[in-house]
Amino acid sequence: MADWPLTSDLGPLGALPTVPRLARGFVSVTLNGWGLDALADVTELLVSELSTNVVRASTNPDGSQRYDDEGKLPLLWIRLLFDHERLMVEVWDTLPASLGAPVARHPEPDEESGRGLEIIETLAEDWGWEAVPGWAGKKVWAILKVL
């Protein structure tokens, strides 16, 4: 954390459809406090897309909520980190690896979804994901350059 002097965290949150809206509000308040209002719209979009991916992966094909073997909702956390040159967005989740790694798709123009990571690829300077040792889920991150 030494390289990131400013950090702000939100969570744990149940992976419910209301999370992306809550995440956007968290981004707005945090970036305003850091004097980064100019990055709010782009960062809100990134956080919304990343948290929506967790929510969608936490939902069964019929739209019902998916629970783990203990009957618990998947959880997610959102973290913003700022080093005065870069803003990093992290979304951590407890989804099992069996649900797969995040992969950018390039959907056909008539498809209604599947553009989230493509949007992130376009807006972020860099992005990626990683399994975290000792953690049941993964962390997806994106970096924005602060001009």
mmCIF file with all atom_site columns, C-alpha atoms in Angstrom:
data_model
loop_
_atom_site.group_PDB
_atom_site.id
_atom_site.type_symbol
_atom_site.label_atom_id
_atom_site.label_alt_id
_atom_site.label_comp_id
_atom_site.label_asym_id
_atom_site.label_entity_id
_atom_site.label_seq_id
_atom_site.pdbx_PDB_ins_code
_atom_site.Cartn_x
_atom_site.Cartn_y
_atom_site.Cartn_z
_atom_site.occupancy
_atom_site.B_iso_or_equiv
_atom_site.pdbx_formal_charge
_atom_site.auth_seq_id
_atom_site.auth_comp_id
_atom_site.auth_asym_id
_atom_site.auth_atom_id
_atom_site.pdbx_PDB_model_num
ATOM 1   C CA . MET A 1 1   ? 0.000   0.000   0.000   1.00 0.00 ? 1   MET A CA 1
ATOM 2   C CA . ALA A 1 2   ? 2.981   2.338   0.342   1.00 0.00 ? 2   ALA A CA 1
ATOM 3   C CA . ASP A 1 3   ? 2.765   3.217   -3.362  1.00 0.00 ? 3   ASP A CA 1
ATOM 4   C CA . TRP A 1 4   ? -0.883  4.237   -2.998  1.00 0.00 ? 4   TRP A CA 1
ATOM 5   C CA . PRO A 1 5   ? -1.136  6.964   -0.335  1.00 0.00 ? 5   PRO A CA 1
ATOM 6   C CA . LEU A 1 6   ? -4.906  7.428   -0.733  1.00 0.00 ? 6   LEU A CA 1
ATOM 7   C CA . THR A 1 7   ? -7.255  4.457   -0.459  1.00 0.00 ? 7   THR A CA 1
ATOM 8   C CA . SER A 1 8   ? -10.952 4.058   0.107   1.00 0.00 ? 8   SER A CA 1
ATOM 9   C CA . ASP A 1 9   ? -12.914 0.807   0.479   1.00 0.00 ? 9   ASP A CA 1
ATOM 10  C CA . LEU A 1 10  ? -16.559 -0.189  0.221   1.00 0.00 ? 10  LEU A CA 1
ATOM 11  C CA . GLY A 1 11  ? -17.814 -3.565  1.344   1.00 0.00 ? 11  GLY A CA 1
ATOM 12  C CA . PRO A 1 12  ? -18.448 -6.306  1.927   1.00 0.00 ? 12  PRO A CA 1
ATOM 13  C CA . LEU A 1 13  ? -21.568 -6.094  -0.193  1.00 0.00 ? 13  LEU A CA 1
ATOM 14  C CA . GLY A 1 14  ? -23.903 -8.885  -1.206  1.00 0.00 ? 14  GLY A CA 1
ATOM 15  C CA . ALA A 1 15  ? -23.732 -9.338  -4.993  1.00 0.00 ? 15  ALA A CA 1
ATOM 16  C CA . LEU A 1 16  ? -27.212 -7.934  -5.597  1.00 0.00 ? 16  LEU A CA 1
ATOM 17  C CA . PRO A 1 17  ? -28.550 -5.847  -8.512  1.00 0.00 ? 17  PRO A CA 1
ATOM 18  C CA . THR A 1 18  ? -28.444 -2.689  -6.358  1.00 0.00 ? 18  THR A CA 1
ATOM 19  C CA . VAL A 1 19  ? -24.642 -2.831  -5.966  1.00 0.00 ? 19  VAL A CA 1
ATOM 20  C CA . PRO A 1 20  ? -23.623 -0.999  -9.185  1.00 0.00 ? 20  PRO A CA 1
ATOM 21  C CA . ARG A 1 21  ? -25.683 2.052   -8.220  1.00 0.00 ? 21  ARG A CA 1
ATOM 22  C CA . LEU A 1 22  ? -24.257 2.044   -4.692  1.00 0.00 ? 22  LEU A CA 1
ATOM 23  C CA . ALA A 1 23  ? -20.755 1.675   -6.155  1.00 0.00 ? 23  ALA A CA 1
ATOM 24  C CA . ARG A 1 24  ? -21.229 4.706   -8.414  1.00 0.00 ? 24  ARG A CA 1
ATOM 25  C CA . GLY A 1 25  ? -22.250 6.796   -5.409  1.00 0.00 ? 25  GLY A CA 1
ATOM 26  C CA . PHE A 1 26  ? -19.190 5.600   -3.485  1.00 0.00 ? 26  PHE A CA 1
ATOM 27  C CA . VAL A 1 27  ? -16.945 6.615   -6.402  1.00 0.00 ? 27  VAL A CA 1
ATOM 28  C CA . SER A 1 28  ? -18.557 10.042  -6.690  1.00 0.00 ? 28  SER A CA 1
ATOM 29  C CA . VAL A 1 29  ? -18.165 10.849  -2.986  1.00 0.00 ? 29  VAL A CA 1
ATOM 30  C CA . THR A 1 30  ? -14.605 9.484   -2.783  1.00 0.00 ? 30  THR A CA 1
ATOM 31  C CA . LEU A 1 31  ? -13.304 11.238  -5.896  1.00 0.00 ? 31  LEU A CA 1
ATOM 32  C CA . ASN A 1 32  ? -14.939 14.494  -4.850  1.00 0.00 ? 32  ASN A CA 1
ATOM 33  C CA . GLY A 1 33  ? -13.094 14.266  -1.532  1.00 0.00 ? 33  GLY A CA 1
ATOM 34  C CA . TRP A 1 34  ? -9.829  13.643  -3.377  1.00 0.00 ? 34  TRP A CA 1
ATOM 35  C CA . GLY A 1 35  ? -10.374 16.570  -5.772  1.00 0.00 ? 35  GLY A CA 1
ATOM 36  C CA . LEU A 1 36  ? -10.759 14.229  -8.757  1.00 0.00 ? 36  LEU A CA 1
ATOM 37  C CA . ASP A 1 37  ? -14.226 15.243  -9.933  1.00 0.00 ? 37  ASP A CA 1
ATOM 38  C CA . ALA A 1 38  ? -12.969 15.249  -13.534 1.00 0.00 ? 38  ALA A CA 1
ATOM 39  C CA . LEU A 1 39  ? -12.472 11.453  -13.328 1.00 0.00 ? 39  LEU A CA 1
ATOM 40  C CA . ALA A 1 40  ? -15.814 10.720  -11.688 1.00 0.00 ? 40  ALA A CA 1
ATOM 41  C CA . ASP A 1 41  ? -17.830 9.830   -14.811 1.00 0.00 ? 41  ASP A CA 1
ATOM 42  C CA . VAL A 1 42  ? -15.229 7.454   -16.260 1.00 0.00 ? 42  VAL A CA 1
ATOM 43  C CA . THR A 1 43  ? -14.493 5.859   -12.885 1.00 0.00 ? 43  THR A CA 1
ATOM 44  C CA . GLU A 1 44  ? -18.192 5.428   -12.113 1.00 0.00 ? 44  GLU A CA 1
ATOM 45  C CA . LEU A 1 45  ? -18.599 3.640   -15.441 1.00 0.00 ? 45  LEU A CA 1
ATOM 46  C CA . LEU A 1 46  ? -15.623 1.341   -14.739 1.00 0.00 ? 46  LEU A CA 1
ATOM 47  C CA . VAL A 1 47  ? -16.853 0.465   -11.244 1.00 0.00 ? 47  VAL A CA 1
ATOM 48  C CA . SER A 1 48  ? -20.386 -0.032  -12.517 1.00 0.00 ? 48  SER A CA 1
ATOM 49  C CA . GLU A 1 49  ? -19.219 -2.437  -15.241 1.00 0.00 ? 49  GLU A CA 1
ATOM 50  C CA . LEU A 1 50  ? -16.940 -4.407  -12.910 1.00 0.00 ? 50  LEU A CA 1
ATOM 51  C CA . SER A 1 51  ? -19.538 -4.716  -10.164 1.00 0.00 ? 51  SER A CA 1
ATOM 52  C CA . THR A 1 52  ? -22.239 -5.627  -12.704 1.00 0.00 ? 52  THR A CA 1
ATOM 53  C CA . ASN A 1 53  ? -20.031 -8.495  -13.882 1.00 0.00 ? 53  ASN A CA 1
ATOM 54  C CA . VAL A 1 54  ? -19.939 -9.868  -10.326 1.00 0.00 ? 54  VAL A CA 1
ATOM 55  C CA . VAL A 1 55  ? -23.706 -9.480  -9.965  1.00 0.00 ? 55  VAL A CA 1
ATOM 56  C CA . ARG A 1 56  ? -24.345 -11.254 -13.286 1.00 0.00 ? 56  ARG A CA 1
ATOM 57  C CA . ALA A 1 57  ? -21.977 -14.098 -12.383 1.00 0.00 ? 57  ALA A CA 1
ATOM 58  C CA . SER A 1 58  ? -23.870 -14.394 -9.085  1.00 0.00 ? 58  SER A CA 1
ATOM 59  C CA . THR A 1 59  ? -27.190 -14.910 -10.838 1.00 0.00 ? 59  THR A CA 1
ATOM 60  C CA . ASN A 1 60  ? -28.521 -18.168 -12.225 1.00 0.00 ? 60  ASN A CA 1
ATOM 61  C CA . PRO A 1 61  ? -29.707 -18.302 -15.864 1.00 0.00 ? 61  PRO A CA 1
ATOM 62  C CA . ASP A 1 62  ? -33.325 -18.026 -14.681 1.00 0.00 ? 62  ASP A CA 1
ATOM 63  C CA . GLY A 1 63  ? -32.514 -14.745 -12.884 1.00 0.00 ? 63  GLY A CA 1
ATOM 64  C CA . SER A 1 64  ? -32.557 -16.174 -9.377  1.00 0.00 ? 64  SER A CA 1
ATOM 65  C CA . GLN A 1 65  ? -29.769 -15.436 -6.935  1.00 0.00 ? 65  GLN A CA 1
ATOM 66  C CA . ARG A 1 66  ? -26.941 -17.967 -6.693  1.00 0.00 ? 66  ARG A CA 1
ATOM 67  C CA . TYR A 1 67  ? -25.833 -18.976 -3.181  1.00 0.00 ? 67  TYR A CA 1
ATOM 68  C CA . ASP A 1 68  ? -22.710 -20.826 -2.076  1.00 0.00 ? 68  ASP A CA 1
ATOM 69  C CA . ASP A 1 69  ? -22.679 -24.249 -0.396  1.00 0.00 ? 69  ASP A CA 1
ATOM 70  C CA . GLU A 1 70  ? -23.301 -22.578 2.975   1.00 0.00 ? 70  GLU A CA 1
ATOM 71  C CA . GLY A 1 71  ? -26.348 -20.693 1.668   1.00 0.00 ? 71  GLY A CA 1
ATOM 72  C CA . LYS A 1 72  ? -24.534 -17.345 1.537   1.00 0.00 ? 72  LYS A CA 1
ATOM 73  C CA . LEU A 1 73  ? -24.606 -14.719 -1.194  1.00 0.00 ? 73  LEU A CA 1
ATOM 74  C CA . PRO A 1 74  ? -21.377 -14.066 -3.080  1.00 0.00 ? 74  PRO A CA 1
ATOM 75  C CA . LEU A 1 75  ? -19.722 -10.929 -1.738  1.00 0.00 ? 75  LEU A CA 1
ATOM 76  C CA . LEU A 1 76  ? -17.756 -8.128  -3.314  1.00 0.00 ? 76  LEU A CA 1
ATOM 77  C CA . TRP A 1 77  ? -15.582 -5.250  -2.196  1.00 0.00 ? 77  TRP A CA 1
ATOM 78  C CA . ILE A 1 78  ? -14.623 -2.109  -4.083  1.00 0.00 ? 78  ILE A CA 1
ATOM 79  C CA . ARG A 1 79  ? -11.375 -0.268  -3.508  1.00 0.00 ? 79  ARG A CA 1
ATOM 80  C CA . LEU A 1 80  ? -10.084 2.972   -4.978  1.00 0.00 ? 80  LEU A CA 1
ATOM 81  C CA . LEU A 1 81  ? -6.368  3.773   -4.764  1.00 0.00 ? 81  LEU A CA 1
ATOM 82  C CA . PHE A 1 82  ? -4.695  7.015   -5.830  1.00 0.00 ? 82  PHE A CA 1
ATOM 83  C CA . ASP A 1 83  ? -0.988  7.907   -5.997  1.00 0.00 ? 83  ASP A CA 1
ATOM 84  C CA . HIS A 1 84  ? -1.367  11.428  -7.489  1.00 0.00 ? 84  HIS A CA 1
ATOM 85  C CA . GLU A 1 85  ? -0.609  10.076  -10.989 1.00 0.00 ? 85  GLU A CA 1
ATOM 86  C CA . ARG A 1 86  ? -2.813  6.999   -11.322 1.00 0.00 ? 86  ARG A CA 1
ATOM 87  C CA . LEU A 1 87  ? -6.183  5.945   -10.024 1.00 0.00 ? 87  LEU A CA 1
ATOM 88  C CA . MET A 1 88  ? -6.668  2.218   -9.526  1.00 0.00 ? 88  MET A CA 1
ATOM 89  C CA . VAL A 1 89  ? -10.092 0.635   -9.247  1.00 0.00 ? 89  VAL A CA 1
ATOM 90  C CA . GLU A 1 90  ? -10.289 -2.837  -7.707  1.00 0.00 ? 90  GLU A CA 1
ATOM 91  C CA . VAL A 1 91  ? -13.315 -5.087  -7.400  1.00 0.00 ? 91  VAL A CA 1
ATOM 92  C CA . TRP A 1 92  ? -12.792 -8.158  -5.233  1.00 0.00 ? 92  TRP A CA 1
ATOM 93  C CA . ASP A 1 93  ? -15.307 -11.002 -5.117  1.00 0.00 ? 93  ASP A CA 1
ATOM 94  C CA . THR A 1 94  ? -15.863 -14.391 -3.502  1.00 0.00 ? 94  THR A CA 1
ATOM 95  C CA . LEU A 1 95  ? -17.033 -16.145 -6.665  1.00 0.00 ? 95  LEU A CA 1
ATOM 96  C CA . PRO A 1 96  ? -15.568 -19.606 -7.187  1.00 0.00 ? 96  PRO A CA 1
ATOM 97  C CA . ALA A 1 97  ? -12.958 -20.103 -9.905  1.00 0.00 ? 97  ALA A CA 1
ATOM 98  C CA . SER A 1 98  ? -15.353 -22.527 -11.612 1.00 0.00 ? 98  SER A CA 1
ATOM 99  C CA . LEU A 1 99  ? -17.313 -19.512 -12.870 1.00 0.00 ? 99  LEU A CA 1
ATOM 100 C CA . GLY A 1 100 ? -14.307 -18.575 -14.973 1.00 0.00 ? 100 GLY A CA 1
ATOM 101 C CA . ALA A 1 101 ? -11.969 -15.671 -15.466 1.00 0.00 ? 101 ALA A CA 1
ATOM 102 C CA . PRO A 1 102 ? -13.106 -12.333 -16.843 1.00 0.00 ? 102 PRO A CA 1
ATOM 103 C CA . VAL A 1 103 ? -12.515 -12.245 -20.597 1.00 0.00 ? 103 VAL A CA 1
ATOM 104 C CA . ALA A 1 104 ? -13.346 -9.356  -22.878 1.00 0.00 ? 104 ALA A CA 1
ATOM 105 C CA . ARG A 1 105 ? -15.867 -10.323 -25.550 1.00 0.00 ? 105 ARG A CA 1
ATOM 106 C CA . HIS A 1 106 ? -16.466 -8.544  -28.799 1.00 0.00 ? 106 HIS A CA 1
ATOM 107 C CA . PRO A 1 107 ? -20.223 -8.982  -29.273 1.00 0.00 ? 107 PRO A CA 1
ATOM 108 C CA . GLU A 1 108 ? -22.104 -8.473  -32.496 1.00 0.00 ? 108 GLU A CA 1
ATOM 109 C CA . PRO A 1 109 ? -23.863 -5.092  -32.863 1.00 0.00 ? 109 PRO A CA 1
ATOM 110 C CA . ASP A 1 110 ? -27.291 -6.639  -32.225 1.00 0.00 ? 110 ASP A CA 1
ATOM 111 C CA . GLU A 1 111 ? -26.282 -8.353  -28.953 1.00 0.00 ? 111 GLU A CA 1
ATOM 112 C CA . GLU A 1 112 ? -27.699 -6.663  -25.864 1.00 0.00 ? 112 GLU A CA 1
ATOM 113 C CA . SER A 1 113 ? -24.822 -7.382  -23.478 1.00 0.00 ? 113 SER A CA 1
ATOM 114 C CA . GLY A 1 114 ? -21.197 -8.432  -23.320 1.00 0.00 ? 114 GLY A CA 1
ATOM 115 C CA . ARG A 1 115 ? -19.506 -5.058  -23.759 1.00 0.00 ? 115 ARG A CA 1
ATOM 116 C CA . GLY A 1 116 ? -18.423 -4.358  -20.172 1.00 0.00 ? 116 GLY A CA 1
ATOM 117 C CA . LEU A 1 117 ? -14.807 -5.471  -20.393 1.00 0.00 ? 117 LEU A CA 1
ATOM 118 C CA . GLU A 1 118 ? -14.541 -4.058  -23.904 1.00 0.00 ? 118 GLU A CA 1
ATOM 119 C CA . ILE A 1 119 ? -15.531 -0.682  -22.432 1.00 0.00 ? 119 ILE A CA 1
ATOM 120 C CA . ILE A 1 120 ? -12.937 -1.102  -19.693 1.00 0.00 ? 120 ILE A CA 1
ATOM 121 C CA . GLU A 1 121 ? -10.256 -1.969  -22.280 1.00 0.00 ? 121 GLU A CA 1
ATOM 122 C CA . THR A 1 122 ? -11.107 1.258   -24.098 1.00 0.00 ? 122 THR A CA 1
ATOM 123 C CA . LEU A 1 123 ? -11.221 3.593   -21.092 1.00 0.00 ? 123 LEU A CA 1
ATOM 124 C CA . ALA A 1 124 ? -8.478  2.241   -18.835 1.00 0.00 ? 124 ALA A CA 1
ATOM 125 C CA . GLU A 1 125 ? -4.758  2.616   -19.308 1.00 0.00 ? 125 GLU A CA 1
ATOM 126 C CA . ASP A 1 126 ? -4.479  -1.018  -18.197 1.00 0.00 ? 126 ASP A CA 1
ATOM 127 C CA . TRP A 1 127 ? -6.674  -3.661  -16.598 1.00 0.00 ? 127 TRP A CA 1
ATOM 128 C CA . GLY A 1 128 ? -6.434  -7.254  -15.491 1.00 0.00 ? 128 GLY A CA 1
ATOM 129 C CA . TRP A 1 129 ? -7.456  -9.788  -12.925 1.00 0.00 ? 129 TRP A CA 1
ATOM 130 C CA . GLU A 1 130 ? -5.740  -12.130 -10.540 1.00 0.00 ? 130 GLU A CA 1
ATOM 131 C CA . ALA A 1 131 ? -6.423  -14.870 -8.082  1.00 0.00 ? 131 ALA A CA 1
ATOM 132 C CA . VAL A 1 132 ? -5.246  -13.827 -4.646  1.00 0.00 ? 132 VAL A CA 1
ATOM 133 C CA . PRO A 1 133 ? -3.446  -16.444 -2.530  1.00 0.00 ? 133 PRO A CA 1
ATOM 134 C CA . GLY A 1 134 ? -5.582  -17.367 0.457   1.00 0.00 ? 134 GLY A CA 1
ATOM 135 C CA . TRP A 1 135 ? -8.682  -15.741 -1.063  1.00 0.00 ? 135 TRP A CA 1
ATOM 136 C CA . ALA A 1 136 ? -11.613 -17.746 -2.397  1.00 0.00 ? 136 ALA A CA 1
ATOM 137 C CA . GLY A 1 137 ? -12.382 -15.382 -5.264  1.00 0.00 ? 137 GLY A CA 1
ATOM 138 C CA . LYS A 1 138 ? -10.512 -12.948 -7.463  1.00 0.00 ? 138 LYS A CA 1
ATOM 139 C CA . LYS A 1 139 ? -9.594  -9.308  -7.879  1.00 0.00 ? 139 LYS A CA 1
ATOM 140 C CA . VAL A 1 140 ? -10.270 -7.398  -11.104 1.00 0.00 ? 140 VAL A CA 1
ATOM 141 C CA . TRP A 1 141 ? -8.516  -4.057  -11.465 1.00 0.00 ? 141 TRP A CA 1
ATOM 142 C CA . ALA A 1 142 ? -8.285  -1.118  -13.855 1.00 0.00 ? 142 ALA A CA 1
ATOM 143 C CA . ILE A 1 143 ? -5.911  1.852   -13.890 1.00 0.00 ? 143 ILE A CA 1
ATOM 144 C CA . LEU A 1 144 ? -6.711  5.355   -15.088 1.00 0.00 ? 144 LEU A CA 1
ATOM 145 C CA . LYS A 1 145 ? -3.998  7.904   -15.752 1.00 0.00 ? 145 LYS A CA 1
ATOM 146 C CA . VAL A 1 146 ? -4.635  11.221  -14.011 1.00 0.00 ? 146 VAL A CA 1
ATOM 147 C CA . LEU A 1 147 ? -3.773  14.129  -16.294 1.00 0.00 ? 147 LEU A CA 1
#
